[in-house]
């Protein structure tokens, strides 16, 4: 019988995260203080984030970082996640490629985000904080954070992008069920939100606006820390449990991936699955290809510029060295809310610059078409974000078919789409469209990027 699913024993779970910064030939450039343009240290970051994550963020020395005992225990509630061979999808495509996916949708919250929500809340609690706040796009991160905060006895306040709050109303219900308070962003409850609404009363909100509001709340509330679900180095670090498990599971299947694919919002599920494999490319000269699938409507990896830019719309965050479309870039209202972010993480940006990986742009209709095929073959309805990874995988599998290549493809199924069914309805009813961005539009937003020498 063909083996379809590979699962690790509890004793085989990783007990350390992998910090790729330590092994990178060119380290990411430092984040800068937006006023003085001086490099930030961990103390500067810990005004906003908890101390341990601030340290992890800038750690370019330790390749392996211990997962706290308590977090390990909570990981075992839902890990390992299955590595699955997508036989039915392969057959539908008629490809000689072997397609594997790492299924991060199996935990009750439905996405990979809980992998970082748990340690972030754990460290806040350890350090004596009482409250956490954050932004959320589609609501996956907000849901994961709300649950993790409840587990660790912290109060959570979540700013959710207004447009996705309307597209995906059940996610705010989930967050409130876990005890969090939820506000649509831009809101009138912060100075940043008021300013944005004054400039543009119909602003649909973006991850950039929601980050501004959450950072403002954290810096004006004692005992409250800001947490982020993507983009930053420590978030990708926590997500490396995905790739470390996958590495062992691929070995159980007797294979090693030629191509590793994940969808790309800020880079956390991509970094999570890719970095452990990329260490063999950096250190042992393995020839694996790494592909990040971003939406055509938010093409920072392929058409953005490598610049110091703000992580948020209002310009509250440190200046981060990243591929960016400009911090006030307004992505179209695509249904993959988690991919509507203007910049890429600092590690990823350096890795792209150094040629270790590349991005591909997926039109919205191709993403849903691919997600539909995956649902009809593998029986799992993927999150609209994950559909981008599936689309990129299908492109590669069809290329392999053309060339008659038996290549091994591994992709990350970052989440399920069961709360996103209105989006599937719109696709099935023919109500969705593609959104491309003109060069002029990108130029316009890039003009507002602060001028800082790299
Ligand atoms: C948040 C989210 C993403 C995008 O974020 P990354 O940090 O780029 O991984 C992708 N898929 C799902 C299901 C998400 O919830």
Short mmCIF file of C-alpha atoms and ligand atoms in Angstrom, two decimals:
data_model
loop_
_atom_site.label_atom_id
_atom_site.label_comp_id
_atom_site.label_asym_id
_atom_site.label_seq_id
_atom_site.Cartn_x
_atom_site.Cartn_y
_atom_site.Cartn_z
CA UNK A 1 0.00 0.00 0.00
CA UNK A 2 1.24 3.50 -0.80
CA UNK A 3 2.03 5.51 2.31
CA UNK A 4 0.26 8.84 2.18
CA UNK A 5 0.85 10.42 5.56
CA UNK A 6 3.97 10.79 7.73
CA UNK A 7 3.72 11.67 11.42
CA UNK A 8 6.40 11.99 14.11
CA UNK A 9 6.33 10.53 17.59
CA UNK A 10 6.31 13.01 20.47
CA UNK A 11 9.91 12.05 21.27
CA UNK A 12 10.97 13.03 17.73
CA UNK A 13 9.60 16.61 17.87
CA UNK A 14 12.19 19.38 17.54
CA UNK A 15 13.22 20.85 20.92
CA UNK A 16 15.03 23.85 19.38
CA UNK A 17 14.14 26.44 16.74
CA UNK A 18 16.57 27.07 13.88
CA UNK A 19 17.93 30.63 13.61
CA UNK A 20 19.09 31.00 10.00
CA UNK A 21 20.64 34.42 10.76
CA UNK A 22 23.61 32.64 12.35
CA UNK A 23 24.38 30.78 9.11
CA UNK A 24 23.66 33.51 6.53
CA UNK A 25 26.76 34.57 4.58
CA UNK A 26 25.45 38.17 4.49
CA UNK A 27 23.54 39.08 7.64
CA UNK A 28 20.36 41.12 7.45
CA UNK A 29 21.03 44.86 7.85
CA UNK A 30 19.99 46.19 11.29
CA UNK A 31 16.63 47.87 11.92
CA UNK A 32 17.07 51.63 12.47
CA UNK A 33 15.66 54.20 14.86
CA UNK A 34 13.35 56.26 12.61
CA UNK A 35 14.50 59.60 14.12
CA UNK A 36 18.27 59.14 14.47
CA UNK A 37 18.77 56.40 11.82
CA UNK A 38 21.03 54.62 14.33
CA UNK A 39 20.91 50.78 14.49
CA UNK A 40 18.57 49.51 17.19
CA UNK A 41 19.59 47.15 19.97
CA UNK A 42 17.43 44.67 21.88
CA UNK A 43 16.77 47.26 24.64
CA UNK A 44 15.29 49.66 22.09
CA UNK A 45 12.96 46.93 20.75
CA UNK A 46 11.85 45.83 24.22
CA UNK A 47 9.82 49.04 24.68
CA UNK A 48 7.39 47.47 22.22
CA UNK A 49 8.09 43.71 22.31
CA UNK A 50 8.88 41.37 25.19
CA UNK A 51 12.57 41.12 26.06
CA UNK A 52 13.19 37.57 24.90
CA UNK A 53 11.70 38.13 21.43
CA UNK A 54 13.67 41.39 21.17
CA UNK A 55 16.84 39.39 21.82
CA UNK A 56 15.88 36.66 19.36
CA UNK A 57 15.10 39.31 16.74
CA UNK A 58 18.72 40.51 16.60
CA UNK A 59 20.51 37.24 17.37
CA UNK A 60 22.96 36.59 14.53
CA UNK A 61 25.08 34.23 16.58
CA UNK A 62 23.15 31.20 17.86
CA UNK A 63 21.92 28.85 15.14
CA UNK A 64 19.80 26.84 17.62
CA UNK A 65 17.53 28.33 20.27
CA UNK A 66 15.85 26.16 22.93
CA UNK A 67 12.07 25.98 22.84
CA UNK A 68 10.87 26.60 26.44
CA UNK A 69 9.62 23.44 28.16
CA UNK A 70 6.13 24.88 28.64
CA UNK A 71 5.82 25.84 24.96
CA UNK A 72 7.05 22.39 23.91
CA UNK A 73 4.30 20.84 25.99
CA UNK A 74 1.67 23.01 24.32
CA UNK A 75 3.12 22.21 20.88
CA UNK A 76 2.46 18.52 21.59
CA UNK A 77 -1.29 19.32 21.82
CA UNK A 78 -1.31 19.57 18.02
CA UNK A 79 2.17 18.68 16.73
CA UNK A 80 3.62 17.02 14.81
CA UNK A 81 1.47 18.09 11.89
CA UNK A 82 1.15 15.55 9.08
CA UNK A 83 3.36 15.55 6.00
CA UNK A 84 1.12 14.30 3.21
CA UNK A 85 1.87 12.96 -0.27
CA UNK A 86 -0.73 14.52 -2.60
CA UNK A 87 -1.27 11.43 -4.80
CA UNK A 88 -4.72 12.53 -5.96
CA UNK A 89 -3.50 15.97 -6.99
CA UNK A 90 -0.52 14.41 -8.82
CA UNK A 91 -2.90 12.11 -10.70
CA UNK A 92 -5.27 14.94 -11.62
CA UNK A 93 -2.31 16.87 -13.05
CA UNK A 94 -0.79 13.82 -14.72
CA UNK A 95 2.60 14.92 -13.46
CA UNK A 96 5.62 12.70 -12.77
CA UNK A 97 6.48 15.11 -9.92
CA UNK A 98 6.05 13.93 -6.35
CA UNK A 99 4.05 16.51 -4.44
CA UNK A 100 4.18 16.67 -0.64
CA UNK A 101 2.48 19.17 1.63
CA UNK A 102 3.03 19.97 5.28
CA UNK A 103 -0.44 20.38 6.71
CA UNK A 104 -0.45 23.25 9.23
CA UNK A 105 -4.25 23.48 9.09
CA UNK A 106 -4.90 20.56 11.42
CA UNK A 107 -4.87 22.43 14.74
CA UNK A 108 -8.28 23.74 15.85
CA UNK A 109 -7.30 27.36 15.05
CA UNK A 110 -6.68 26.32 11.47
CA UNK A 111 -3.32 27.88 10.60
CA UNK A 112 0.39 27.92 11.37
CA UNK A 113 0.06 31.17 13.38
CA UNK A 114 -0.35 29.40 16.76
CA UNK A 115 3.31 28.23 16.50
CA UNK A 116 4.45 31.78 17.29
CA UNK A 117 1.46 32.98 19.35
CA UNK A 118 2.30 30.44 22.07
CA UNK A 119 5.94 31.45 22.66
CA UNK A 120 5.19 35.18 22.34
CA UNK A 121 2.51 34.99 25.05
CA UNK A 122 4.66 32.67 27.17
CA UNK A 123 7.54 35.19 27.22
CA UNK A 124 5.18 38.12 28.00
CA UNK A 125 3.77 36.22 30.97
CA UNK A 126 7.27 35.25 32.19
CA UNK A 127 8.33 38.89 32.05
CA UNK A 128 5.35 40.11 34.09
CA UNK A 129 3.23 41.68 31.36
CA UNK A 130 -0.56 41.62 31.75
CA UNK A 131 -1.79 42.62 28.27
CA UNK A 132 -0.95 41.94 24.65
CA UNK A 133 -2.12 43.73 21.54
CA UNK A 134 -1.76 43.08 17.86
CA UNK A 135 -3.08 43.57 14.35
CA UNK A 136 -4.71 40.92 12.23
CA UNK A 137 -5.60 40.74 8.56
CA UNK A 138 -7.76 37.78 7.71
CA UNK A 139 -8.01 37.09 11.45
CA UNK A 140 -5.88 33.95 11.67
CA UNK A 141 -3.18 35.62 13.73
CA UNK A 142 -5.74 37.40 15.90
CA UNK A 143 -7.50 34.10 16.59
CA UNK A 144 -4.22 32.32 17.45
CA UNK A 145 -3.06 35.18 19.66
CA UNK A 146 -6.42 35.45 21.45
CA UNK A 147 -6.30 31.75 22.33
CA UNK A 148 -2.62 31.81 23.40
CA UNK A 149 -3.26 34.94 25.53
CA UNK A 150 -6.15 33.18 27.27
CA UNK A 151 -3.96 30.11 27.97
CA UNK A 152 -1.35 32.33 29.62
CA UNK A 153 -3.82 34.59 31.49
CA UNK A 154 -3.18 37.73 29.43
CA UNK A 155 -5.76 40.26 28.16
CA UNK A 156 -5.70 40.60 24.35
CA UNK A 157 -6.78 43.62 22.24
CA UNK A 158 -6.83 43.00 18.49
CA UNK A 159 -7.05 45.55 15.63
CA UNK A 160 -8.51 43.80 12.62
CA UNK A 161 -8.29 45.22 9.10
CA UNK A 162 -11.76 46.69 8.47
CA UNK A 163 -12.29 45.17 5.03
CA UNK A 164 -11.45 41.63 6.11
CA UNK A 165 -13.63 42.05 9.20
CA UNK A 166 -16.50 42.49 6.73
CA UNK A 167 -15.33 39.70 4.40
CA UNK A 168 -14.73 37.20 7.22
CA UNK A 169 -17.06 38.07 10.11
CA UNK A 170 -16.61 34.72 11.86
CA UNK A 171 -12.96 35.42 12.67
CA UNK A 172 -13.90 38.30 14.99
CA UNK A 173 -16.46 35.99 16.61
CA UNK A 174 -13.68 33.46 17.18
CA UNK A 175 -11.41 36.07 18.77
CA UNK A 176 -14.22 37.30 21.02
CA UNK A 177 -15.04 33.71 21.98
CA UNK A 178 -11.47 33.39 23.25
CA UNK A 179 -12.02 36.57 25.28
CA UNK A 180 -10.22 39.20 23.18
CA UNK A 181 -11.55 42.66 22.37
CA UNK A 182 -11.65 43.36 18.62
CA UNK A 183 -11.69 46.74 16.79
CA UNK A 184 -11.90 47.34 13.03
CA UNK A 185 -8.88 49.31 11.76
CA UNK A 186 -8.63 52.18 11.01
CA UNK A 187 -10.59 52.97 14.19
CA UNK A 188 -11.29 56.16 16.11
CA UNK A 189 -9.75 54.70 19.28
CA UNK A 190 -6.14 55.70 18.50
CA UNK A 191 -4.43 58.85 17.27
CA UNK A 192 -3.04 56.93 14.28
CA UNK A 193 -6.49 55.59 13.36
CA UNK A 194 -8.10 59.04 13.63
CA UNK A 195 -5.44 60.57 11.41
CA UNK A 196 -5.89 57.89 8.75
CA UNK A 197 -9.71 58.28 8.77
CA UNK A 198 -9.37 62.08 8.56
CA UNK A 199 -7.17 61.75 5.47
CA UNK A 200 -9.30 59.03 3.88
CA UNK A 201 -12.75 58.43 5.46
CA UNK A 202 -13.31 55.28 3.37
CA UNK A 203 -9.92 53.68 4.01
CA UNK A 204 -10.56 49.89 3.90
CA UNK A 205 -7.74 49.33 6.38
CA UNK A 206 -4.56 47.36 5.81
CA UNK A 207 -2.11 45.44 7.96
CA UNK A 208 -0.13 48.72 7.95
CA UNK A 209 -2.95 50.73 9.55
CA UNK A 210 -3.72 48.01 12.10
CA UNK A 211 -0.05 47.73 13.12
CA UNK A 212 0.10 51.50 13.72
CA UNK A 213 -2.88 51.29 16.05
CA UNK A 214 -1.64 48.27 18.00
CA UNK A 215 1.87 49.74 18.41
CA UNK A 216 0.31 52.96 19.70
CA UNK A 217 -1.78 51.05 22.25
CA UNK A 218 1.26 49.06 23.42
CA UNK A 219 3.45 52.15 23.84
CA UNK A 220 0.75 54.06 25.75
CA UNK A 221 -0.45 51.22 28.05
CA UNK A 222 1.71 50.00 30.98
CA UNK A 223 2.20 46.21 31.08
CA UNK A 224 1.04 45.87 27.47
CA UNK A 225 3.27 44.39 24.79
CA UNK A 226 2.84 44.40 21.07
CA UNK A 227 3.01 41.06 19.28
CA UNK A 228 3.37 40.47 15.57
CA UNK A 229 2.25 37.43 13.60
CA UNK A 230 4.66 37.72 10.67
CA UNK A 231 7.46 39.77 9.04
CA UNK A 232 9.88 39.84 12.00
CA UNK A 233 12.83 37.50 12.44
CA UNK A 234 11.67 36.02 15.76
CA UNK A 235 8.29 35.06 14.27
CA UNK A 236 9.94 33.15 11.41
CA UNK A 237 12.26 31.60 14.02
CA UNK A 238 9.31 30.14 15.95
CA UNK A 239 7.80 28.84 12.72
CA UNK A 240 10.88 26.74 11.91
CA UNK A 241 9.23 23.85 13.79
CA UNK A 242 7.37 23.36 10.49
CA UNK A 243 10.48 22.79 8.39
CA UNK A 244 12.38 20.89 11.08
CA UNK A 245 9.54 18.39 11.34
CA UNK A 246 9.18 18.26 7.56
CA UNK A 247 12.88 17.47 7.20
CA UNK A 248 12.46 14.34 9.36
CA UNK A 249 9.19 13.40 7.67
CA UNK A 250 10.66 13.73 4.17
CA UNK A 251 13.42 11.39 5.33
CA UNK A 252 10.72 8.91 6.46
CA UNK A 253 9.32 9.13 2.93
CA UNK A 254 12.82 8.49 1.60
CA UNK A 255 12.94 11.78 -0.34
CA UNK A 256 14.46 15.26 -0.26
CA UNK A 257 12.69 18.22 -1.88
CA UNK A 258 14.04 19.76 -5.10
CA UNK A 259 11.63 22.64 -4.67
CA UNK A 260 10.16 24.17 -1.50
CA UNK A 261 7.15 26.47 -1.88
CA UNK A 262 5.04 28.57 0.48
CA UNK A 263 2.70 31.52 0.14
CA UNK A 264 4.07 34.85 1.21
CA UNK A 265 2.52 37.60 3.33
CA UNK A 266 5.35 38.73 5.57
CA UNK A 267 7.30 35.49 5.32
CA UNK A 268 6.58 33.49 8.48
CA UNK A 269 5.15 30.27 7.02
CA UNK A 270 7.62 30.55 4.15
CA UNK A 271 10.58 30.99 6.52
CA UNK A 272 9.13 28.27 8.75
CA UNK A 273 9.15 25.59 6.11
CA UNK A 274 12.09 26.89 4.03
CA UNK A 275 14.86 27.91 6.47
CA UNK A 276 15.67 24.42 7.82
CA UNK A 277 16.09 23.19 4.22
CA UNK A 278 17.92 26.35 3.19
CA UNK A 279 20.58 25.67 5.79
CA UNK A 280 21.68 22.74 3.61
CA UNK A 281 21.84 25.05 0.61
CA UNK A 282 23.96 27.57 2.52
CA UNK A 283 26.18 25.08 4.35
CA UNK A 284 26.28 21.95 2.17
CA UNK A 285 25.71 23.40 -1.29
CA UNK A 286 22.36 21.59 -1.86
CA UNK A 287 20.67 22.80 -5.01
CA UNK A 288 17.11 23.20 -3.69
CA UNK A 289 14.91 25.88 -5.26
CA UNK A 290 12.85 28.09 -2.93
CA UNK A 291 9.74 29.81 -4.26
CA UNK A 292 7.60 32.34 -2.37
CA UNK A 293 4.12 32.78 -3.87
CA UNK A 294 2.75 36.29 -3.47
CA UNK A 295 -0.45 37.82 -4.91
CA UNK A 296 -0.15 39.66 -8.21
CA UNK A 297 -1.88 42.59 -6.52
CA UNK A 298 0.83 42.99 -3.86
CA UNK A 299 4.09 42.12 -5.67
CA UNK A 300 6.77 43.31 -3.25
CA UNK A 301 9.13 40.37 -3.87
CA UNK A 302 9.18 40.68 -7.65
CA UNK A 303 8.54 44.40 -8.21
CA UNK A 304 9.28 46.08 -4.86
CA UNK A 305 12.49 47.90 -4.03
CA UNK A 306 15.09 46.91 -1.40
CA UNK A 307 14.97 49.97 0.90
CA UNK A 308 14.69 50.99 4.52
CA UNK A 309 10.97 51.50 5.11
CA UNK A 310 8.43 51.57 7.93
CA UNK A 311 6.58 48.39 8.83
CA UNK A 312 3.31 50.31 9.29
CA UNK A 313 1.22 52.94 7.59
CA UNK A 314 1.69 55.73 10.17
CA UNK A 315 5.46 55.35 10.48
CA UNK A 316 5.65 54.29 14.16
CA UNK A 317 7.81 51.19 13.72
CA UNK A 318 11.59 51.04 13.34
CA UNK A 319 12.91 51.39 9.80
CA UNK A 320 13.35 47.89 8.39
CA UNK A 321 15.60 46.91 5.48
CA UNK A 322 13.19 45.15 3.15
CA UNK A 323 11.72 44.65 -0.27
CA UNK A 324 8.81 47.07 -0.09
CA UNK A 325 6.06 48.64 -2.18
CA UNK A 326 6.04 51.66 0.16
CA UNK A 327 4.47 51.72 3.63
CA UNK A 328 1.30 53.41 2.45
CA UNK A 329 0.78 51.08 -0.51
CA UNK A 330 -2.91 50.17 -0.67
CA UNK A 331 -3.30 46.58 -1.88
CA UNK A 332 -6.52 45.63 -3.67
CA UNK A 333 -9.17 43.93 -1.55
CA UNK A 334 -8.25 40.38 -2.50
CA UNK A 335 -9.62 37.56 -0.38
CA UNK A 336 -6.19 36.38 0.77
CA UNK A 337 -6.20 39.03 3.52
CA UNK A 338 -3.05 37.60 5.10
CA UNK A 339 -1.02 38.38 1.99
CA UNK A 340 -1.96 42.09 1.77
CA UNK A 341 1.22 43.49 3.29
CA UNK A 342 3.58 46.00 1.68
CA UNK A 343 6.93 44.56 2.79
CA UNK A 344 8.95 41.36 3.19
CA UNK A 345 10.84 40.31 6.33
CA UNK A 346 14.47 41.38 6.79
CA UNK A 347 15.94 37.88 6.51
CA UNK A 348 13.92 37.06 3.39
CA UNK A 349 14.86 40.37 1.77
CA UNK A 350 18.56 39.63 2.22
CA UNK A 351 18.11 36.05 0.96
CA UNK A 352 16.38 37.30 -2.19
CA UNK A 353 19.10 39.87 -2.74
CA UNK A 354 21.69 37.10 -2.40
CA UNK A 355 19.85 34.80 -4.83
CA UNK A 356 18.88 32.01 -2.41
CA UNK A 357 15.18 32.23 -3.27
CA UNK A 358 12.73 34.08 -5.47
CA UNK A 359 9.12 35.21 -5.61
CA UNK A 360 6.35 34.44 -8.11
CA UNK A 361 3.15 36.45 -8.60
CA UNK A 362 -0.16 34.62 -8.58
CA UNK A 363 -3.36 36.25 -9.95
CA UNK A 364 -6.40 35.90 -7.66
CA UNK A 365 -8.40 33.75 -10.11
CA UNK A 366 -5.51 31.32 -10.59
CA UNK A 367 -5.17 31.04 -6.81
CA UNK A 368 -8.82 30.03 -6.34
CA UNK A 369 -8.83 27.76 -9.38
CA UNK A 370 -5.84 25.94 -7.86
CA UNK A 371 -7.46 25.81 -4.43
CA UNK A 372 -10.59 24.29 -5.96
CA UNK A 373 -8.58 21.54 -7.65
CA UNK A 374 -6.76 20.84 -4.39
CA UNK A 375 -10.07 20.67 -2.49
CA UNK A 376 -11.59 18.31 -5.05
CA UNK A 377 -8.58 15.98 -5.02
CA UNK A 378 -7.19 16.08 -1.48
CA UNK A 379 -10.45 16.85 0.34
CA UNK A 380 -9.11 19.86 2.21
CA UNK A 381 -10.41 23.38 1.55
CA UNK A 382 -7.32 25.56 1.67
CA UNK A 383 -7.14 29.11 3.05
CA UNK A 384 -7.15 31.70 0.22
CA UNK A 385 -3.55 32.51 1.25
CA UNK A 386 -2.48 28.87 0.94
CA UNK A 387 -4.11 28.71 -2.51
CA UNK A 388 -1.19 30.84 -3.74
CA UNK A 389 1.29 28.15 -2.66
CA UNK A 390 -0.87 25.52 -4.37
CA UNK A 391 -0.97 27.58 -7.58
CA UNK A 392 2.83 27.88 -7.60
CA UNK A 393 3.11 24.14 -6.89
CA UNK A 394 0.79 23.31 -9.80
CA UNK A 395 2.86 25.53 -12.11
CA UNK A 396 6.01 23.63 -11.10
CA UNK A 397 4.32 20.23 -11.39
CA UNK A 398 3.12 21.06 -14.91
CA UNK A 399 6.60 22.24 -15.88
CA UNK A 400 7.93 18.91 -14.62
CA UNK A 401 5.30 17.14 -16.73
CA UNK A 402 6.39 19.03 -19.86
CA UNK A 403 10.02 18.09 -19.23
CA UNK A 404 9.23 14.56 -17.99
CA UNK A 405 11.06 15.35 -14.75
CA UNK A 406 10.47 13.32 -11.59
CA UNK A 407 11.02 16.21 -9.26
CA UNK A 408 10.07 16.36 -5.59
CA UNK A 409 8.01 19.38 -4.56
CA UNK A 410 7.22 20.27 -0.95
CA UNK A 411 4.77 23.04 -0.10
CA UNK A 412 3.32 24.44 3.10
CA UNK A 413 -0.45 24.27 3.48
CA UNK A 414 -0.50 27.21 5.90
CA UNK A 415 -4.18 26.97 6.82
CA UNK A 416 -7.67 25.77 5.97
CA UNK A 417 -10.36 27.94 4.43
CA UNK A 418 -13.43 26.82 6.35
CA UNK A 419 -14.01 30.33 7.71
CA UNK A 420 -13.42 31.73 4.22
CA UNK A 421 -16.36 30.10 2.45
CA UNK A 422 -17.92 33.45 1.37
CA UNK A 423 -14.74 33.93 -0.71
CA UNK A 424 -15.21 30.50 -2.35
CA UNK A 425 -18.87 31.36 -2.99
CA UNK A 426 -17.79 34.57 -4.75
CA UNK A 427 -15.32 32.60 -6.87
CA UNK A 428 -17.86 29.92 -7.78
CA UNK A 429 -20.43 32.59 -8.66
CA UNK A 430 -17.92 34.26 -10.98
CA UNK A 431 -17.78 37.44 -8.90
CA UNK A 432 -14.01 37.57 -8.36
CA UNK A 433 -11.49 39.31 -10.59
CA UNK A 434 -7.74 39.75 -10.97
CA UNK A 435 -6.01 42.94 -9.85
CA UNK A 436 -2.73 43.95 -11.37
CA UNK A 437 -0.69 46.97 -10.32
CA UNK A 438 0.79 49.40 -12.82
CA UNK A 439 4.44 50.49 -12.69
CA UNK A 440 3.25 54.07 -12.20
CA UNK A 441 1.27 53.11 -9.12
CA UNK A 442 4.26 51.32 -7.59
CA UNK A 443 6.49 54.33 -8.40
CA UNK A 444 4.01 56.64 -6.70
CA UNK A 445 4.00 54.75 -3.38
CA UNK A 446 7.76 54.19 -3.44
CA UNK A 447 8.24 57.98 -3.51
CA UNK A 448 7.08 58.11 0.13
CA UNK A 449 9.73 55.69 1.36
CA UNK A 450 12.12 57.58 3.67
CA UNK A 451 15.51 58.32 2.12
CA UNK A 452 18.07 56.30 4.07
CA UNK A 453 21.41 55.09 2.79
CA UNK A 454 21.77 51.31 2.83
C1 LIG B 1 -1.17 34.87 7.97
C2 LIG B 1 -1.27 33.81 7.02
C3 LIG B 1 -0.40 33.75 5.92
C4 LIG B 1 0.59 34.81 5.58
O1 LIG B 1 1.53 35.12 6.54
P1 LIG B 1 3.05 34.64 6.45
O2 LIG B 1 3.68 35.30 7.62
O3 LIG B 1 3.61 35.13 5.16
O4 LIG B 1 3.05 33.17 6.56
C5 LIG B 1 -0.51 32.66 5.07
N1 LIG B 1 -1.41 31.69 5.27
C6 LIG B 1 -2.27 31.72 6.31
C7 LIG B 1 -3.25 30.62 6.46
C8 LIG B 1 -2.22 32.77 7.21
O5 LIG B 1 -3.06 32.79 8.24
#
